[in-house]
């Protein structure tokens, strides 16, 4: 199989993850270009990752005939426009989570890619994280009997980039940023059943001076067949990333901590370079991880997407996956605003961003 030529939009943390992950599977893909409007960022990124070409405008990169697959790691409010532009340029698209900001954008992205005959791939790395894949395989083999409860939690001290904190760009807070992972995970783990209802409680506990978004969120999802998913998210956990799952069935259960089983409990009075994502310091006790990107599932995800482009595999995470997540996000923000669970389908129109359904409950009430 010839290597799929990849262009990355963005030059911050997630773009680094993608570029590093593609290098880990060199037989499948190769990053040949990067685009970033920030002065100096694209050039520095290209030099750091030995990428031959860089652009200041992603639209110029779309004119590059060598590029087959575009990975979008830009802010949420740019996902739809960039995806549609890439589709019209004949490029397959990998879009980072969440898929976009609104349901209308999700529909437009899916439609544009279908009409242009390109793949819209949704970057949900939890579908590829080794521990979580193992847990699902055991569940599918019947190890836990009928699975009735799945929990996923992701917590850390807050996002890397300023735009995450600006709800006008992100569309929401910790639920939008982290909850999209847990929603997708529970749905995928249980076999992609229909969602019956969503209940959520949101709060801004710590970062009210910095954001109008939620910095803590608990979401309960009721699925067709009776199983329940619980998603816990926080931007208020210092000390590094905490990502874990719990699975309960009538014949067994399992637990997985994505990073701690691959960490070295370490004490240092002087500190050292890097321990784990979102760890602000390495002085005192810390838990440096090894093969971090592999533990997250990024290389496996990009390998799968490259093979989908070549027609060797069928996408397990696509635009429709992202749309399922988007509707649950809408319902969760509406539920938090209304104070009760919201039944699905829930497809309010004319909402500019999901968090408005929490901050302005009348918008949610009008959609019921």
Tab-separated table of C-alpha atoms in Angstrom:
chain	number	residue	atom	x	y	z
A	1	UNK	CA	0.000	0.000	0.000
A	2	UNK	CA	1.409	3.412	-0.949
A	3	UNK	CA	1.681	5.900	1.884
A	4	UNK	CA	-1.216	8.315	2.295
A	5	UNK	CA	-0.020	11.927	2.068
A	6	UNK	CA	-1.334	13.998	4.981
A	7	UNK	CA	-1.666	17.733	5.507
A	8	UNK	CA	-2.259	19.056	9.035
A	9	UNK	CA	-4.230	22.210	9.814
A	10	UNK	CA	-2.953	23.614	13.112
A	11	UNK	CA	0.347	23.709	14.957
A	12	UNK	CA	-0.439	23.310	18.651
A	13	UNK	CA	-0.731	20.328	20.996
A	14	UNK	CA	-3.070	18.117	18.973
A	15	UNK	CA	-1.183	18.771	15.748
A	16	UNK	CA	1.967	17.580	17.513
A	17	UNK	CA	0.142	14.408	18.546
A	18	UNK	CA	-0.915	13.729	14.953
A	19	UNK	CA	2.495	14.403	13.421
A	20	UNK	CA	4.255	12.241	16.018
A	21	UNK	CA	1.698	9.461	15.608
A	22	UNK	CA	2.032	9.370	11.816
A	23	UNK	CA	5.802	8.989	12.232
A	24	UNK	CA	5.123	5.891	14.333
A	25	UNK	CA	3.476	4.130	11.370
A	26	UNK	CA	5.634	5.224	8.409
A	27	UNK	CA	4.452	2.431	6.100
A	28	UNK	CA	0.890	3.778	6.144
A	29	UNK	CA	1.115	7.574	5.919
A	30	UNK	CA	3.390	10.581	5.731
A	31	UNK	CA	2.826	14.205	6.756
A	32	UNK	CA	3.888	16.347	3.803
A	33	UNK	CA	2.500	19.765	4.782
A	34	UNK	CA	1.218	21.861	7.675
A	35	UNK	CA	-0.822	25.069	7.705
A	36	UNK	CA	-1.069	27.554	10.562
A	37	UNK	CA	-1.853	31.295	10.480
A	38	UNK	CA	0.149	32.098	13.620
A	39	UNK	CA	3.388	33.896	12.651
A	40	UNK	CA	6.310	31.483	12.746
A	41	UNK	CA	4.287	28.523	14.013
A	42	UNK	CA	3.934	26.671	10.718
A	43	UNK	CA	7.633	27.014	9.895
A	44	UNK	CA	8.732	25.908	13.384
A	45	UNK	CA	6.301	22.985	13.342
A	46	UNK	CA	7.528	21.848	9.923
A	47	UNK	CA	11.155	22.005	11.065
A	48	UNK	CA	10.411	20.147	14.301
A	49	UNK	CA	8.669	17.292	12.488
A	50	UNK	CA	10.747	17.288	9.280
A	51	UNK	CA	7.705	18.229	7.167
A	52	UNK	CA	8.718	19.454	3.700
A	53	UNK	CA	6.131	22.218	3.178
A	54	UNK	CA	4.311	24.756	5.327
A	55	UNK	CA	1.572	27.295	4.642
A	56	UNK	CA	0.080	30.259	6.494
A	57	UNK	CA	-3.365	29.746	4.922
A	58	UNK	CA	-4.966	26.298	4.953
A	59	UNK	CA	-6.681	27.075	1.656
A	60	UNK	CA	-3.299	27.304	-0.025
A	61	UNK	CA	-2.455	23.890	1.409
A	62	UNK	CA	-5.666	22.496	-0.078
A	63	UNK	CA	-4.302	23.415	-3.506
A	64	UNK	CA	-1.348	21.062	-2.929
A	65	UNK	CA	-2.029	18.150	-5.327
A	66	UNK	CA	0.032	15.665	-3.305
A	67	UNK	CA	-2.180	15.885	-0.224
A	68	UNK	CA	-4.883	13.220	0.031
A	69	UNK	CA	-5.982	13.482	3.661
A	70	UNK	CA	-6.369	16.635	5.760
A	71	UNK	CA	-6.229	16.454	9.555
A	72	UNK	CA	-8.066	19.397	11.143
A	73	UNK	CA	-6.800	20.340	14.610
A	74	UNK	CA	-8.122	23.925	14.540
A	75	UNK	CA	-10.589	25.520	17.011
A	76	UNK	CA	-14.116	24.100	17.036
A	77	UNK	CA	-15.741	27.056	15.300
A	78	UNK	CA	-13.531	26.504	12.233
A	79	UNK	CA	-14.172	22.770	11.788
A	80	UNK	CA	-17.197	23.064	9.500
A	81	UNK	CA	-15.768	25.670	7.115
A	82	UNK	CA	-12.428	23.866	6.845
A	83	UNK	CA	-14.054	20.463	6.326
A	84	UNK	CA	-16.329	21.742	3.569
A	85	UNK	CA	-13.419	23.523	1.862
A	86	UNK	CA	-11.306	20.368	2.045
A	87	UNK	CA	-14.116	18.229	0.633
A	88	UNK	CA	-14.586	20.603	-2.282
A	89	UNK	CA	-10.838	20.351	-2.929
A	90	UNK	CA	-11.206	16.559	-3.147
A	91	UNK	CA	-9.417	15.806	0.126
A	92	UNK	CA	-10.474	13.224	2.678
A	93	UNK	CA	-10.899	14.749	6.151
A	94	UNK	CA	-10.004	13.743	9.691
A	95	UNK	CA	-11.761	16.170	12.036
A	96	UNK	CA	-10.813	16.416	15.692
A	97	UNK	CA	-13.448	16.250	18.375
A	98	UNK	CA	-16.039	17.619	18.762
A	99	UNK	CA	-17.094	17.421	15.145
A	100	UNK	CA	-18.245	21.057	15.125
A	101	UNK	CA	-20.348	23.495	17.155
A	102	UNK	CA	-23.913	23.060	15.849
A	103	UNK	CA	-26.092	20.299	14.444
A	104	UNK	CA	-26.571	22.326	11.272
A	105	UNK	CA	-22.800	22.372	10.802
A	106	UNK	CA	-22.634	18.607	11.360
A	107	UNK	CA	-25.246	18.002	8.679
A	108	UNK	CA	-23.490	20.351	6.251
A	109	UNK	CA	-20.117	18.633	6.808
A	110	UNK	CA	-21.557	15.155	6.277
A	111	UNK	CA	-23.452	16.274	3.199
A	112	UNK	CA	-20.464	18.057	1.637
A	113	UNK	CA	-18.163	15.072	2.054
A	114	UNK	CA	-20.775	12.681	0.666
A	115	UNK	CA	-21.440	14.872	-2.363
A	116	UNK	CA	-17.721	15.266	-3.060
A	117	UNK	CA	-17.014	11.551	-2.659
A	118	UNK	CA	-14.523	11.922	0.196
A	119	UNK	CA	-14.372	10.379	3.666
A	120	UNK	CA	-15.284	12.364	6.771
A	121	UNK	CA	-13.461	10.648	9.625
A	122	UNK	CA	-14.091	11.584	13.259
A	123	UNK	CA	-11.019	11.543	15.471
A	124	UNK	CA	-12.169	9.668	18.577
A	125	UNK	CA	-8.983	8.073	19.844
A	126	UNK	CA	-10.691	6.237	22.725
A	127	UNK	CA	-11.928	3.736	20.116
A	128	UNK	CA	-8.252	2.828	19.609
A	129	UNK	CA	-6.738	3.150	23.119
A	130	UNK	CA	-5.251	-0.315	23.814
A	131	UNK	CA	-6.696	-0.827	27.304
A	132	UNK	CA	-10.152	0.306	26.242
A	133	UNK	CA	-10.081	-1.844	23.109
A	134	UNK	CA	-9.162	-4.850	25.270
A	135	UNK	CA	-12.059	-4.109	27.629
A	136	UNK	CA	-14.500	-3.956	24.714
A	137	UNK	CA	-13.191	-7.200	23.240
A	138	UNK	CA	-13.746	-8.942	26.576
A	139	UNK	CA	-17.249	-7.483	26.802
A	140	UNK	CA	-18.068	-8.597	23.257
A	141	UNK	CA	-16.870	-12.106	24.148
A	142	UNK	CA	-19.360	-12.178	27.040
A	143	UNK	CA	-16.843	-11.811	29.870
A	144	UNK	CA	-19.144	-9.544	31.865
A	145	UNK	CA	-22.519	-10.943	30.832
A	146	UNK	CA	-25.055	-8.245	30.062
A	147	UNK	CA	-23.285	-4.906	30.480
A	148	UNK	CA	-25.626	-2.492	32.240
A	149	UNK	CA	-23.322	0.362	33.303
A	150	UNK	CA	-20.330	1.972	31.586
A	151	UNK	CA	-18.460	4.895	33.112
A	152	UNK	CA	-15.796	7.081	31.516
A	153	UNK	CA	-14.034	9.983	33.150
A	154	UNK	CA	-11.548	12.520	31.893
A	155	UNK	CA	-10.202	15.219	34.185
A	156	UNK	CA	-7.243	17.595	34.100
A	157	UNK	CA	-6.292	21.153	35.024
A	158	UNK	CA	-7.653	22.824	31.906
A	159	UNK	CA	-7.005	23.264	28.188
A	160	UNK	CA	-3.737	24.219	26.514
A	161	UNK	CA	-5.012	26.936	24.182
A	162	UNK	CA	-6.919	30.115	25.048
A	163	UNK	CA	-9.727	29.463	22.559
A	164	UNK	CA	-11.017	26.511	24.591
A	165	UNK	CA	-11.948	28.938	27.371
A	166	UNK	CA	-13.852	31.232	24.994
A	167	UNK	CA	-17.329	29.732	24.546
A	168	UNK	CA	-17.855	31.806	21.400
A	169	UNK	CA	-15.176	29.667	19.753
A	170	UNK	CA	-15.465	26.367	21.617
A	171	UNK	CA	-19.234	26.185	21.998
A	172	UNK	CA	-19.023	25.079	25.622
A	173	UNK	CA	-16.742	24.116	28.472
A	174	UNK	CA	-15.444	20.870	29.937
A	175	UNK	CA	-18.454	18.917	28.693
A	176	UNK	CA	-17.823	20.071	25.122
A	177	UNK	CA	-14.058	19.539	25.408
A	178	UNK	CA	-13.915	16.270	27.359
A	179	UNK	CA	-17.451	14.947	27.545
A	180	UNK	CA	-17.521	14.330	23.809
A	181	UNK	CA	-14.965	11.558	24.435
A	182	UNK	CA	-17.013	9.853	27.125
A	183	UNK	CA	-20.279	10.120	25.194
A	184	UNK	CA	-18.692	8.495	22.155
A	185	UNK	CA	-16.987	5.859	24.284
A	186	UNK	CA	-20.122	4.689	26.121
A	187	UNK	CA	-22.109	4.551	22.876
A	188	UNK	CA	-19.353	2.640	21.060
A	189	UNK	CA	-18.647	0.254	23.950
A	190	UNK	CA	-22.305	-0.737	24.232
A	191	UNK	CA	-22.589	-1.480	20.516
A	192	UNK	CA	-23.905	1.872	19.247
A	193	UNK	CA	-27.455	1.655	20.616
A	194	UNK	CA	-29.943	4.488	20.234
A	195	UNK	CA	-29.833	7.109	22.991
A	196	UNK	CA	-33.140	7.410	24.872
A	197	UNK	CA	-32.438	10.253	27.293
A	198	UNK	CA	-29.732	12.450	28.783
A	199	UNK	CA	-29.421	14.072	32.202
A	200	UNK	CA	-26.579	16.412	33.099
A	201	UNK	CA	-25.383	18.620	35.931
A	202	UNK	CA	-22.904	21.370	35.073
A	203	UNK	CA	-21.056	23.941	37.162
A	204	UNK	CA	-18.319	26.531	36.955
A	205	UNK	CA	-16.487	25.825	40.187
A	206	UNK	CA	-12.980	27.261	39.768
A	207	UNK	CA	-12.451	29.150	36.524
A	208	UNK	CA	-15.309	31.658	36.534
A	209	UNK	CA	-12.898	34.561	36.015
A	210	UNK	CA	-11.566	32.959	32.848
A	211	UNK	CA	-14.558	31.353	31.149
A	212	UNK	CA	-18.328	31.428	30.874
A	213	UNK	CA	-18.180	27.702	30.271
A	214	UNK	CA	-18.675	24.773	32.597
A	215	UNK	CA	-15.515	23.470	34.257
A	216	UNK	CA	-17.166	20.407	35.814
A	217	UNK	CA	-19.792	18.142	34.289
A	218	UNK	CA	-21.596	14.907	35.082
A	219	UNK	CA	-23.704	13.361	32.311
A	220	UNK	CA	-25.964	10.307	32.544
A	221	UNK	CA	-27.018	8.678	29.269
A	222	UNK	CA	-29.837	6.130	29.043
A	223	UNK	CA	-29.555	3.803	26.050
A	224	UNK	CA	-32.062	1.647	24.236
A	225	UNK	CA	-32.029	-1.727	25.989
A	226	UNK	CA	-31.609	-0.227	29.456
A	227	UNK	CA	-27.845	0.211	29.779
A	228	UNK	CA	-26.570	3.465	31.264
A	229	UNK	CA	-23.462	5.520	30.532
A	230	UNK	CA	-21.980	7.922	33.085
A	231	UNK	CA	-19.501	10.554	31.920
A	232	UNK	CA	-17.498	12.644	34.412
A	233	UNK	CA	-15.415	15.632	33.310
A	234	UNK	CA	-13.406	18.356	35.006
A	235	UNK	CA	-10.953	21.141	34.224
A	236	UNK	CA	-10.171	21.375	37.944
A	237	UNK	CA	-7.838	18.426	38.535
A	238	UNK	CA	-4.200	19.459	39.002
A	239	UNK	CA	-1.317	17.036	38.558
A	240	UNK	CA	-1.871	15.759	35.029
A	241	UNK	CA	-4.365	13.789	32.967
A	242	UNK	CA	-6.799	11.345	34.590
A	243	UNK	CA	-8.584	9.135	32.034
A	244	UNK	CA	-10.313	5.953	33.134
A	245	UNK	CA	-13.241	3.598	32.541
A	246	UNK	CA	-15.383	1.251	34.613
A	247	UNK	CA	-17.579	-1.478	33.137
A	248	UNK	CA	-20.221	-3.431	35.054
A	249	UNK	CA	-22.197	-6.454	33.890
A	250	UNK	CA	-24.306	-9.111	35.585
A	251	UNK	CA	-21.429	-11.615	35.269
A	252	UNK	CA	-18.376	-9.445	35.825
A	253	UNK	CA	-16.672	-6.078	35.736
A	254	UNK	CA	-13.437	-4.385	34.704
A	255	UNK	CA	-11.575	-1.164	35.332
A	256	UNK	CA	-8.927	0.581	33.264
A	257	UNK	CA	-6.770	3.629	33.883
A	258	UNK	CA	-5.402	4.744	30.540
A	259	UNK	CA	-2.105	6.151	31.786
A	260	UNK	CA	-1.332	5.081	35.337
A	261	UNK	CA	-0.611	1.469	34.446
A	262	UNK	CA	2.079	2.795	32.125
A	263	UNK	CA	3.517	5.350	34.529
A	264	UNK	CA	6.573	5.415	36.762
A	265	UNK	CA	5.767	6.653	40.291
A	266	UNK	CA	8.570	9.180	40.695
A	267	UNK	CA	9.790	11.595	43.374
A	268	UNK	CA	12.154	14.424	42.451
A	269	UNK	CA	13.127	17.469	44.508
A	270	UNK	CA	14.623	19.207	41.475
A	271	UNK	CA	12.075	18.259	38.817
A	272	UNK	CA	12.684	17.200	35.230
A	273	UNK	CA	11.338	17.803	31.717
A	274	UNK	CA	7.981	16.156	30.993
A	275	UNK	CA	5.783	13.720	32.902
A	276	UNK	CA	2.354	13.542	31.312
A	277	UNK	CA	-0.161	15.755	29.545
A	278	UNK	CA	-1.381	18.653	31.710
A	279	UNK	CA	1.143	18.028	34.531
A	280	UNK	CA	2.280	21.547	35.459
A	281	UNK	CA	5.281	20.466	37.527
A	282	UNK	CA	7.569	17.477	38.016
A	283	UNK	CA	8.831	18.488	41.459
A	284	UNK	CA	7.756	16.195	44.279
A	285	UNK	CA	5.732	13.149	43.288
A	286	UNK	CA	4.774	12.753	39.642
A	287	UNK	CA	3.852	9.953	37.262
A	288	UNK	CA	5.818	10.161	34.003
A	289	UNK	CA	4.398	7.929	31.294
A	290	UNK	CA	6.074	6.150	28.417
A	291	UNK	CA	4.616	5.576	24.930
A	292	UNK	CA	2.018	8.227	25.752
A	293	UNK	CA	0.624	8.606	22.232
A	294	UNK	CA	0.299	4.822	21.889
A	295	UNK	CA	-1.583	4.625	25.188
A	296	UNK	CA	-4.009	7.280	23.946
A	297	UNK	CA	-4.538	5.419	20.663
A	298	UNK	CA	-3.410	8.160	18.265
A	299	UNK	CA	-1.057	6.084	16.063
A	300	UNK	CA	-3.587	3.254	15.795
A	301	UNK	CA	-6.286	5.770	14.878
A	302	UNK	CA	-4.200	7.373	12.114
A	303	UNK	CA	-3.183	3.954	10.783
A	304	UNK	CA	-6.855	2.990	10.549
A	305	UNK	CA	-7.781	6.242	8.814
A	306	UNK	CA	-4.942	5.850	6.291
A	307	UNK	CA	-6.120	2.341	5.499
A	308	UNK	CA	-9.679	3.648	5.099
A	309	UNK	CA	-8.424	6.109	2.487
A	310	UNK	CA	-6.846	3.195	0.620
A	311	UNK	CA	-10.055	1.162	0.892
A	312	UNK	CA	-8.431	-1.464	3.113
A	313	UNK	CA	-10.672	-0.864	6.131
A	314	UNK	CA	-14.152	0.529	6.824
A	315	UNK	CA	-14.289	3.580	9.118
A	316	UNK	CA	-15.308	2.819	12.680
A	317	UNK	CA	-15.560	6.539	13.505
A	318	UNK	CA	-16.999	8.893	10.907
A	319	UNK	CA	-19.096	12.014	10.557
A	320	UNK	CA	-22.233	10.203	11.694
A	321	UNK	CA	-20.407	9.244	14.906
A	322	UNK	CA	-19.619	12.897	15.510
A	323	UNK	CA	-23.225	13.840	14.867
A	324	UNK	CA	-24.495	11.346	17.464
A	325	UNK	CA	-22.146	12.947	19.979
A	326	UNK	CA	-23.258	16.444	18.964
A	327	UNK	CA	-26.923	15.674	19.624
A	328	UNK	CA	-26.118	14.244	23.054
A	329	UNK	CA	-24.074	17.365	23.844
A	330	UNK	CA	-27.105	19.489	22.926
A	331	UNK	CA	-29.327	17.374	25.162
A	332	UNK	CA	-26.837	17.482	28.046
A	333	UNK	CA	-26.557	21.267	28.027
A	334	UNK	CA	-30.355	21.553	27.734
A	335	UNK	CA	-30.832	19.132	30.627
A	336	UNK	CA	-28.488	21.123	32.861
A	337	UNK	CA	-30.446	24.268	32.072
A	338	UNK	CA	-33.868	22.719	32.602
A	339	UNK	CA	-32.991	20.610	35.629
A	340	UNK	CA	-34.440	17.378	34.247
A	341	UNK	CA	-33.553	14.717	31.722
A	342	UNK	CA	-34.111	15.337	28.028
A	343	UNK	CA	-35.460	12.673	25.684
A	344	UNK	CA	-33.919	12.036	22.292
A	345	UNK	CA	-34.298	12.757	19.420
A	346	UNK	CA	-33.477	16.337	20.462
A	347	UNK	CA	-32.714	18.541	17.493
A	348	UNK	CA	-33.313	22.211	18.213
A	349	UNK	CA	-32.617	24.501	15.293
A	350	UNK	CA	-31.061	27.937	15.284
A	351	UNK	CA	-28.862	27.355	18.337
A	352	UNK	CA	-25.561	29.197	17.886
A	353	UNK	CA	-23.692	27.072	20.438
A	354	UNK	CA	-24.629	24.203	22.780
A	355	UNK	CA	-23.837	26.062	26.003
A	356	UNK	CA	-26.647	28.525	25.269
A	357	UNK	CA	-29.080	25.727	26.084
A	358	UNK	CA	-27.673	25.725	29.642
A	359	UNK	CA	-27.243	29.461	30.134
A	360	UNK	CA	-30.623	30.276	28.531
A	361	UNK	CA	-33.024	27.472	29.516
A	362	UNK	CA	-35.867	29.081	27.579
A	363	UNK	CA	-34.060	28.063	24.377
A	364	UNK	CA	-34.097	24.462	25.553
A	365	UNK	CA	-37.706	24.669	26.674
A	366	UNK	CA	-38.775	25.946	23.277
A	367	UNK	CA	-37.135	22.941	21.603
A	368	UNK	CA	-39.031	20.311	23.609
